[in-house]
JSON list of C-alpha atoms in Angstrom, two decimals:
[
{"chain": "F", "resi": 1, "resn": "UNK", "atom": "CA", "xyz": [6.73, -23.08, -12.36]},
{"chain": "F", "resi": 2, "resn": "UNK", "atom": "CA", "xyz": [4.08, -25.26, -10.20]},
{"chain": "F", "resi": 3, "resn": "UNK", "atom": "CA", "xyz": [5.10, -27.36, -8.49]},
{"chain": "F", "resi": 4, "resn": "UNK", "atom": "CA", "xyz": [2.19, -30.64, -7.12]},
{"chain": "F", "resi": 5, "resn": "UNK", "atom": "CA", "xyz": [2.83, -33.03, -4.16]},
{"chain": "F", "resi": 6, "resn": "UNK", "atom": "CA", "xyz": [1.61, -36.33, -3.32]},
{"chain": "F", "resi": 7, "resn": "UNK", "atom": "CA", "xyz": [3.37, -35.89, 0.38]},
{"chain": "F", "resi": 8, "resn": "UNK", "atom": "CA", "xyz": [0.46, -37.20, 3.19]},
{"chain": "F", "resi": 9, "resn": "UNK", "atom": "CA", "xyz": [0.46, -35.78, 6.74]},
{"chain": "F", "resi": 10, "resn": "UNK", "atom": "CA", "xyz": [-1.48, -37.23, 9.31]},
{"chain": "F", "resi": 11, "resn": "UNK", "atom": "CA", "xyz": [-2.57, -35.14, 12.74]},
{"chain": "F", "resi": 12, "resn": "UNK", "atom": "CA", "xyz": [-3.72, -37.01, 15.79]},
{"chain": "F", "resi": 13, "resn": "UNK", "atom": "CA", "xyz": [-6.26, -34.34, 17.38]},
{"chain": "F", "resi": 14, "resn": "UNK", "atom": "CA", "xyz": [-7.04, -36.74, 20.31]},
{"chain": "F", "resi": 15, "resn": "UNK", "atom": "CA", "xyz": [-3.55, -35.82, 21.55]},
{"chain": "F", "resi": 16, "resn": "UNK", "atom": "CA", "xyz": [-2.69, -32.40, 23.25]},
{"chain": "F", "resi": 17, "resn": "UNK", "atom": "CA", "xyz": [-1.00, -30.85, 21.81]},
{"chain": "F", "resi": 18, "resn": "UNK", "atom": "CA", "xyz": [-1.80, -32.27, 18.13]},
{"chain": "F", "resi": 19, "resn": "UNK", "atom": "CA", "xyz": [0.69, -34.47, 16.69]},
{"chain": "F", "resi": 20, "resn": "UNK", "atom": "CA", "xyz": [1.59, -33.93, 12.88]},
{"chain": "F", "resi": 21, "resn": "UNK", "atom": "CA", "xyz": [3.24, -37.63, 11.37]},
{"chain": "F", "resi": 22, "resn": "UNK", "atom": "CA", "xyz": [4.18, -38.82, 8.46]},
{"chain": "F", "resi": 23, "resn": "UNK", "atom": "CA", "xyz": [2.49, -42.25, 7.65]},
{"chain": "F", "resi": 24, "resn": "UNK", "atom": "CA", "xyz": [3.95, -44.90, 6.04]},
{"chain": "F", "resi": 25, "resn": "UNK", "atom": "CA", "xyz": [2.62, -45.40, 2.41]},
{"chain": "F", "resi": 26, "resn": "UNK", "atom": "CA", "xyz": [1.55, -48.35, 0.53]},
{"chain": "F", "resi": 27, "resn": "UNK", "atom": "CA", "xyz": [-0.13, -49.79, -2.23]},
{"chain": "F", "resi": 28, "resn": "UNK", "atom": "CA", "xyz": [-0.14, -47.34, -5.26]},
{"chain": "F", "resi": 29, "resn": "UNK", "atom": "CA", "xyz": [0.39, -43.79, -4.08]},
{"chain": "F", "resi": 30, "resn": "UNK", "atom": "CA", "xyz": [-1.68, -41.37, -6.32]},
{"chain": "F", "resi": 31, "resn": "UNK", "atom": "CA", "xyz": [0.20, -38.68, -8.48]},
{"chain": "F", "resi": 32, "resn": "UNK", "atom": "CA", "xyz": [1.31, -35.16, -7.53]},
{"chain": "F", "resi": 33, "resn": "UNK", "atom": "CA", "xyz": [-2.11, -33.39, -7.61]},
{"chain": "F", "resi": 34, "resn": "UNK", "atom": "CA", "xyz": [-4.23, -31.15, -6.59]},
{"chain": "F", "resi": 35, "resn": "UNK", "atom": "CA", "xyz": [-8.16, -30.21, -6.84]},
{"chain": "F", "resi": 36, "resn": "UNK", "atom": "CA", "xyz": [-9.16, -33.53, -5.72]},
{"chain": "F", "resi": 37, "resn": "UNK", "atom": "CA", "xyz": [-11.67, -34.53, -3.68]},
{"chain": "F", "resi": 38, "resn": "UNK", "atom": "CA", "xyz": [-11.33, -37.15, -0.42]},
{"chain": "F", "resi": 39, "resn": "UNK", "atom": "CA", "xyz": [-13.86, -38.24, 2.15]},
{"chain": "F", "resi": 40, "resn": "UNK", "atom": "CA", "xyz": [-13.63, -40.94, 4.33]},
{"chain": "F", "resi": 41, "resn": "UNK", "atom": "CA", "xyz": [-15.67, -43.61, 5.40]},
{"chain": "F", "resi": 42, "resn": "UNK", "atom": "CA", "xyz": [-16.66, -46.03, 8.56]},
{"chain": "F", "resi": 43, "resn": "UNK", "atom": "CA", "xyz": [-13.93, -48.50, 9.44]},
{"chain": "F", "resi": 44, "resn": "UNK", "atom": "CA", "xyz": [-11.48, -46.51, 8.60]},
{"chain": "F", "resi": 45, "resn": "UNK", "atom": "CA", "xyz": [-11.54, -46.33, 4.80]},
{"chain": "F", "resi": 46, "resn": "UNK", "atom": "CA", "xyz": [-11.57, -42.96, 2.69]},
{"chain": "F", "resi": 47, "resn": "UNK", "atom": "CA", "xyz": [-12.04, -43.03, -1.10]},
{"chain": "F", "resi": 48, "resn": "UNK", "atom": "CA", "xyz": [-10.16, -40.11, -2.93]},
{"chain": "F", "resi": 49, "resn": "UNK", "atom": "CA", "xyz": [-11.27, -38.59, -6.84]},
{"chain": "F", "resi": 50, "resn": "UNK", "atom": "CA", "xyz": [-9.95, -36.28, -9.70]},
{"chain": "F", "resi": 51, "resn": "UNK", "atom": "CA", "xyz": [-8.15, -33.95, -9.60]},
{"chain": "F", "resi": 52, "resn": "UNK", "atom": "CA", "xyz": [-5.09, -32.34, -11.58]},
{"chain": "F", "resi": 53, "resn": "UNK", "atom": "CA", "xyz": [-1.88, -33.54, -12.90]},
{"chain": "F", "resi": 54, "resn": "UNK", "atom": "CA", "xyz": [1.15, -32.04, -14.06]},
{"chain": "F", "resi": 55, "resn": "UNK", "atom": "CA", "xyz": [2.95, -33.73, -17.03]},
{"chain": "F", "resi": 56, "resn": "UNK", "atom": "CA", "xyz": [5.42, -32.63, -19.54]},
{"chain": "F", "resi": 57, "resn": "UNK", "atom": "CA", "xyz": [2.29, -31.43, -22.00]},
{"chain": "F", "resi": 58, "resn": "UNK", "atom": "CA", "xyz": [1.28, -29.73, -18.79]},
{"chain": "F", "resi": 59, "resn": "UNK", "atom": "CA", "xyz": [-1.54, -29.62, -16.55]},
{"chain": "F", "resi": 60, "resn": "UNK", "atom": "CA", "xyz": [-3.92, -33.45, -17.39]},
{"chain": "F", "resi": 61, "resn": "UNK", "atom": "CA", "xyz": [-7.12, -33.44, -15.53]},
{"chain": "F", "resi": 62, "resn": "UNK", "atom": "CA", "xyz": [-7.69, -36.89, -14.18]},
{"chain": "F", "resi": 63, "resn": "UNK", "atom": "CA", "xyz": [-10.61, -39.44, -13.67]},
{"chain": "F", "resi": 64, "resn": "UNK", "atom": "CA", "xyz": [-8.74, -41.82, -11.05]},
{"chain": "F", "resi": 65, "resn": "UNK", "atom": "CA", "xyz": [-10.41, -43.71, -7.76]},
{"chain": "F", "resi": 66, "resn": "UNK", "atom": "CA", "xyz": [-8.30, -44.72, -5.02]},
{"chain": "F", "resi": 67, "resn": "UNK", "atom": "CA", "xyz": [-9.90, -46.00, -1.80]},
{"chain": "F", "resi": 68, "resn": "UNK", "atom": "CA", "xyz": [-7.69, -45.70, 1.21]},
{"chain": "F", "resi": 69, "resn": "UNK", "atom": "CA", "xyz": [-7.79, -47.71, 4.50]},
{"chain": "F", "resi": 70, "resn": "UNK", "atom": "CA", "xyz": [-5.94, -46.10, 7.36]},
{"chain": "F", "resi": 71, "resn": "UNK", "atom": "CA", "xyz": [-4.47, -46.63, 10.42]},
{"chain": "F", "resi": 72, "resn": "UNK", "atom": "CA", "xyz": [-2.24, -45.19, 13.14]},
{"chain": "F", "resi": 73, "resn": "UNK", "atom": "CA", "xyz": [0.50, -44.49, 11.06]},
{"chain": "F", "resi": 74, "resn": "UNK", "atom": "CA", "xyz": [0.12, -46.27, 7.79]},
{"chain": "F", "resi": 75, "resn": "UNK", "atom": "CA", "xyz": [-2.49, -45.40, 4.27]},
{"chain": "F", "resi": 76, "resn": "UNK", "atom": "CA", "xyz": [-2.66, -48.29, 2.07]},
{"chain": "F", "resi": 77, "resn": "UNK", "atom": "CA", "xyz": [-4.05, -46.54, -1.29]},
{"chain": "F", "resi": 78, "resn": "UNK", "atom": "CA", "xyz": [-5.61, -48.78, -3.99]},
{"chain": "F", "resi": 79, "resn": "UNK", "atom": "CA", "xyz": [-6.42, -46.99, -7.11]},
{"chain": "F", "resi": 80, "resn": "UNK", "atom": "CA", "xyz": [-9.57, -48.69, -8.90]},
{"chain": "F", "resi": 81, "resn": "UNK", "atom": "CA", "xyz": [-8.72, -49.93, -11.95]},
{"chain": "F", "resi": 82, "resn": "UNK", "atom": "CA", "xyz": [-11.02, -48.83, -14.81]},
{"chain": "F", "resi": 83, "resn": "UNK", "atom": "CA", "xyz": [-12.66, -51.28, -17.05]},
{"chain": "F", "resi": 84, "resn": "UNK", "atom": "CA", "xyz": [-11.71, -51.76, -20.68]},
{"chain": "F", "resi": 85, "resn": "UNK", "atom": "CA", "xyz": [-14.53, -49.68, -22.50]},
{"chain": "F", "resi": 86, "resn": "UNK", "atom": "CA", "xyz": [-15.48, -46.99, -19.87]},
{"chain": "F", "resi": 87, "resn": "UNK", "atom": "CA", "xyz": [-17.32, -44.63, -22.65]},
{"chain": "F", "resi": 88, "resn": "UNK", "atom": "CA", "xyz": [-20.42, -43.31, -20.96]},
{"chain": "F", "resi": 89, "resn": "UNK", "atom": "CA", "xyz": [-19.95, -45.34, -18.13]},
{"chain": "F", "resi": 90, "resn": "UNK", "atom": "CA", "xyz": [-17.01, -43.26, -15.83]},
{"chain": "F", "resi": 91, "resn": "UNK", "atom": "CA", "xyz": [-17.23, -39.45, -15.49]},
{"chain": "F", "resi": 92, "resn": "UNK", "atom": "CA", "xyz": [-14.21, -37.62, -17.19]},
{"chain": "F", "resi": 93, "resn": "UNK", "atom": "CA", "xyz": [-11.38, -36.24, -15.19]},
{"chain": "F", "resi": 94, "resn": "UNK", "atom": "CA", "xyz": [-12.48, -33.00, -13.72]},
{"chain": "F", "resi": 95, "resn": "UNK", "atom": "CA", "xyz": [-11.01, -30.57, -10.91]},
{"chain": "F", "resi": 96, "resn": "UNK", "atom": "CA", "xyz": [-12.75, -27.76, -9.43]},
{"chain": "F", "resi": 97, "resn": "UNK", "atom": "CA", "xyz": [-15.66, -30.64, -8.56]},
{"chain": "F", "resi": 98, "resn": "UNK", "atom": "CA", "xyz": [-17.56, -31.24, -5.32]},
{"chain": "F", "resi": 99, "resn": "UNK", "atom": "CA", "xyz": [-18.29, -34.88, -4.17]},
{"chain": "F", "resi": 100, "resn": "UNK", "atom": "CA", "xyz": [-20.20, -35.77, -1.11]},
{"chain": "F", "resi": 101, "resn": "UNK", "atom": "CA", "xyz": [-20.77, -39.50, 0.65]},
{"chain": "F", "resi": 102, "resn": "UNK", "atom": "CA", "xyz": [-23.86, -40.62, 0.74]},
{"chain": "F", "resi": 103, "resn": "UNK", "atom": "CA", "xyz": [-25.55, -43.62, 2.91]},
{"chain": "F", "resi": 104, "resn": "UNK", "atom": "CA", "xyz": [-28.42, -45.64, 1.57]},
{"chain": "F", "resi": 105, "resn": "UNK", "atom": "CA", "xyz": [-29.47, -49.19, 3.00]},
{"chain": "F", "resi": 106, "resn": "UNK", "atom": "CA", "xyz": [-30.36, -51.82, 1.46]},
{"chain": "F", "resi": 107, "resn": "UNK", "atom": "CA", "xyz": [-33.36, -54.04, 1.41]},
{"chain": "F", "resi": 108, "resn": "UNK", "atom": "CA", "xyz": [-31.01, -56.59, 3.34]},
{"chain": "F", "resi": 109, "resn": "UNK", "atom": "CA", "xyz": [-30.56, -53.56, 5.96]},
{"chain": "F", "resi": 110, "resn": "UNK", "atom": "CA", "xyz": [-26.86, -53.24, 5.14]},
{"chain": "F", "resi": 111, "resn": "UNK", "atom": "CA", "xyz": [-25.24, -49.59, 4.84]},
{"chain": "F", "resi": 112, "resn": "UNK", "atom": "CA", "xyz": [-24.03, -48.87, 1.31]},
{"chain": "F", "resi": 113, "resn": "UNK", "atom": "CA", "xyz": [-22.02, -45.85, 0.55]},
{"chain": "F", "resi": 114, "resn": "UNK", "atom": "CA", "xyz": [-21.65, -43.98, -2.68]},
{"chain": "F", "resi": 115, "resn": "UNK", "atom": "CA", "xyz": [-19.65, -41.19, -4.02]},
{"chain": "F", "resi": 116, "resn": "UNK", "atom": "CA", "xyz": [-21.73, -38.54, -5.38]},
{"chain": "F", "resi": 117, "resn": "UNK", "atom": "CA", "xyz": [-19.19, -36.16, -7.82]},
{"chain": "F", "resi": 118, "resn": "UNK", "atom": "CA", "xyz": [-20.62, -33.03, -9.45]},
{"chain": "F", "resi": 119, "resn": "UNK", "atom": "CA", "xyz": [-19.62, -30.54, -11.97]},
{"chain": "F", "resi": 120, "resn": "UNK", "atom": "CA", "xyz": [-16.26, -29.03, -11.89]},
{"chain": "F", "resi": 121, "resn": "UNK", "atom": "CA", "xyz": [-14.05, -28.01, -14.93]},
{"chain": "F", "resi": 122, "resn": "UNK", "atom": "CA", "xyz": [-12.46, -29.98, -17.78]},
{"chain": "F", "resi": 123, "resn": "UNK", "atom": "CA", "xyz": [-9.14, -30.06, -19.80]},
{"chain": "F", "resi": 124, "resn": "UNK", "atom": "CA", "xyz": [-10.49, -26.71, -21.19]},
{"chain": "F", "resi": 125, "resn": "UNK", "atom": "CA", "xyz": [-11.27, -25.30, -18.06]},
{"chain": "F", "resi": 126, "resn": "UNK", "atom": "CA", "xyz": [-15.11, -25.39, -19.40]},
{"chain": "F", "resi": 127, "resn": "UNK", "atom": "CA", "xyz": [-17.88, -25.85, -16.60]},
{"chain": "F", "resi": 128, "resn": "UNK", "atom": "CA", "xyz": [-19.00, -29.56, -16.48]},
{"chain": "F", "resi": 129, "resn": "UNK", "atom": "CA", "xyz": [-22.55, -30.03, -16.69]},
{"chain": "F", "resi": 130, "resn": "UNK", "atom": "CA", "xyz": [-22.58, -33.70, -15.20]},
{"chain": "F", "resi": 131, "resn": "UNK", "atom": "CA", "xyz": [-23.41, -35.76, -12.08]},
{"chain": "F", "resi": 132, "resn": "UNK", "atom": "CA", "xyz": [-22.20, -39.10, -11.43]},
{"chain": "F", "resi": 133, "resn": "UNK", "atom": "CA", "xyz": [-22.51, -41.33, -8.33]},
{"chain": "F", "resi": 134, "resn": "UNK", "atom": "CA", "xyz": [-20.39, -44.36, -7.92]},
{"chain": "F", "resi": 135, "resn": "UNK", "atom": "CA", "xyz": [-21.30, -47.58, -5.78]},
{"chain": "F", "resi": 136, "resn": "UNK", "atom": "CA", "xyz": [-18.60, -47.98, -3.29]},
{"chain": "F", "resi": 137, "resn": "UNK", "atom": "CA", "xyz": [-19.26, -51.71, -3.13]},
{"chain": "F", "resi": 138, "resn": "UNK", "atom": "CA", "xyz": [-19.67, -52.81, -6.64]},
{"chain": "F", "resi": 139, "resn": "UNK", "atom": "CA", "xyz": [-17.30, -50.05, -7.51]},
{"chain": "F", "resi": 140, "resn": "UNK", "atom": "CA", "xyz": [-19.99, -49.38, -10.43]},
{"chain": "F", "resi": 141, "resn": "UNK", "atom": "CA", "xyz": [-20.39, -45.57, -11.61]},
{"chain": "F", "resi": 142, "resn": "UNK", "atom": "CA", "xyz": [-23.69, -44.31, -12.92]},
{"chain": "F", "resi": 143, "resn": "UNK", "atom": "CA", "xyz": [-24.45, -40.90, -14.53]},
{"chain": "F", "resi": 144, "resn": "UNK", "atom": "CA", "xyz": [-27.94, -39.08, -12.84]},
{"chain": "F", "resi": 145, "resn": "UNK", "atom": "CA", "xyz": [-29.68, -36.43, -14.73]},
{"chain": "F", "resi": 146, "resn": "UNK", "atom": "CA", "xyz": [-29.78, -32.73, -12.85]},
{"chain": "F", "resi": 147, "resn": "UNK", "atom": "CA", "xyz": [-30.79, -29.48, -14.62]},
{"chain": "F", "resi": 148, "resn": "UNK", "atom": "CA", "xyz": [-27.75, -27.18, -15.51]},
{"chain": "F", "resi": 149, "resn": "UNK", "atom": "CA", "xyz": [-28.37, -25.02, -12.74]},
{"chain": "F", "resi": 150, "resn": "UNK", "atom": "CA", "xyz": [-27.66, -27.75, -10.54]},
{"chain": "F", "resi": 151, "resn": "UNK", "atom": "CA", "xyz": [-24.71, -28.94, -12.17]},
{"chain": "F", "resi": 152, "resn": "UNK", "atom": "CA", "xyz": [-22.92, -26.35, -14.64]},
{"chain": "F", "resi": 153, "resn": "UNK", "atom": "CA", "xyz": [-20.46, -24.60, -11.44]},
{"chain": "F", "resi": 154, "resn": "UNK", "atom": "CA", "xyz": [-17.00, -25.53, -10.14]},
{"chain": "F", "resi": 155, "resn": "UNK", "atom": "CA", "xyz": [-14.94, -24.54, -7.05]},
{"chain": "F", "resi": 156, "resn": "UNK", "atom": "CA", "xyz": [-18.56, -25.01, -4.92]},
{"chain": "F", "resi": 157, "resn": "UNK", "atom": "CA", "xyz": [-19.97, -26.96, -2.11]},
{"chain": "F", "resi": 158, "resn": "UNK", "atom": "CA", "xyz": [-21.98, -30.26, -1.85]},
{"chain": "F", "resi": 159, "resn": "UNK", "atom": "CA", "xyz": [-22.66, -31.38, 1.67]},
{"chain": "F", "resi": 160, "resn": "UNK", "atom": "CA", "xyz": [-25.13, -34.28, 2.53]},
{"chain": "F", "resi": 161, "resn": "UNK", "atom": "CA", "xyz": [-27.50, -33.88, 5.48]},
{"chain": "F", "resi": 162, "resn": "UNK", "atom": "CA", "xyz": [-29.11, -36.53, 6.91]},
{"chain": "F", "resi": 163, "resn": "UNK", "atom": "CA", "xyz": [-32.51, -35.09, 8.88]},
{"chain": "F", "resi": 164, "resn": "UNK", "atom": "CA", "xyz": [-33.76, -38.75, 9.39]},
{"chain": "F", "resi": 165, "resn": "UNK", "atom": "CA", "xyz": [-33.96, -42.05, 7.94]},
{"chain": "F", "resi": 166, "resn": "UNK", "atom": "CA", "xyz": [-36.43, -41.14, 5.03]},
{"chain": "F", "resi": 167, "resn": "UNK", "atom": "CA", "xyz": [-34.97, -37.27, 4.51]},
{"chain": "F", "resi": 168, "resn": "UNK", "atom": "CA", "xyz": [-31.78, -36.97, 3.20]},
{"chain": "F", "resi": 169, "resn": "UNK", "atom": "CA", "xyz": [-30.81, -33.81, 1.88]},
{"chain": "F", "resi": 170, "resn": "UNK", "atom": "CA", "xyz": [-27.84, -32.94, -0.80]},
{"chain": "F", "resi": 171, "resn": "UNK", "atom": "CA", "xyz": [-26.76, -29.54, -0.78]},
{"chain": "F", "resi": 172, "resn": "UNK", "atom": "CA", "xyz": [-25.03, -27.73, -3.20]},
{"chain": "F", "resi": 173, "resn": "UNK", "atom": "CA", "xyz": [-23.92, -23.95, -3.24]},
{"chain": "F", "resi": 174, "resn": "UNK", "atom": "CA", "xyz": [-21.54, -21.45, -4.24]},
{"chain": "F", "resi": 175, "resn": "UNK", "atom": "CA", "xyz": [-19.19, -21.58, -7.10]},
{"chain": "F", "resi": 176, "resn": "UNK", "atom": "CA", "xyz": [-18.43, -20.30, -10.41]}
]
C-alpha cells in the first residue's frame, strides 16, 4: 500500500539553527501527490504542476496548476482552473517531468515568467514526447516543437541559465 501526502513544511534557513513550521493553508490545497514539479517566483509566489494521484482505480496522473503566494507562515494555493475545451491546448497529466522558469521581457520592459514543462511519463508509464510552456500572466499554455531526443525522457533535469540578457540557456540532461 502507498500511501501520498499533501502535508507542507516550511524551513526558515535565515535562522540558526533552521526552524521546520507548519504553515497555515488556504485556498484549495492540491491532492496527495507526488512527482510534481514546484518553482517559485519573485514576490513571493511559486507555481506548482503534475504530478500523481492515488484514487480508488489507482494511481491518475494529473494536469493541474496551482500558483502559490507565501508568506511567513501561511501558502494560499489557487489551482488554475482549466478552460472548457482544453484539447490541444493544455499538456496531459504527466509525472516523471522536468519544468524550469523562465524570464523573458517584454517590449514594455516588464518581466514575464513562464513555465517551461517537458517530457515525463503518462497513465501508461510511456515516455512523453512533448514540450509545453505556459504564460504565467495570461495563464495561456502553448505546445513548442523539440526533436525526440530532446523531449522523449522522464525522471531528468531542465535547469535555465541565464549568461546575459540576450543568452539564455535551457538545459536538459539525464533521465530515462
Amino acid at each position: 500500500n502507498r500511501c501520498f501526502t499533501n502535508e507542507v513544511h516550511l524551513m526558515c534557513v535565515s535562522s540558526s539553527p533552521g526552524q521546520w513550521i507548519v504553515p497555515v493553508i488556504t485556498g484549495t490545497r492540491p491532492p496527495p501527490c507526488t512527482g510534481f514539479t514546484l518553482h517559485t517566483l519573485p514576490g513571493n509566489r511559486g507555481v506548482m504542476f503534475g504530478g500523481v494521484t492515488i484514487e480508488e482505480t489507482g494511481e491518475h496522473r494529473v494536469d493541474d496548476v496551482f500558483l502559490l503566494t507565501y508568506s511567513q507562515d501561511t501558502i494560499d494555493f489557487q489551482k488554475v482552473v482549466k478552460p472548457g475545451d482544453t484539447r490541444g491546448q493544455w499538456p496531459n497529466g504527466r509525472r516523471y517531468h522536468a519544468s524550469s522558469i523562465i524570464k523573458t521581457i517584454s517590449s514594455n520592459k516588464q518581466d514575464t515568467f513562464h513555465l517551461l514543462v517537458l517530457g515525463g511519463r503518462d497513465e501508461n508509464m510511456k515516455l512523453l514526447t512533448d514540450c509545453w510552456i505556459l504564460n504565467l500572466s495570461s495563464l495561456k499554455w502553448f505546445q513548442i516543437d523539440l526533436p525526440e531526443s530532446v523531449t522523449k525522457r522522464g525522471a531528468h533535469s531542465l535547469s535555465t541559465f541565464y549568461i546575459s540578457k540576450q543568452c539564455v540557456w535551457v538545459v536538459v540532461t539525464g533521465g530515462t
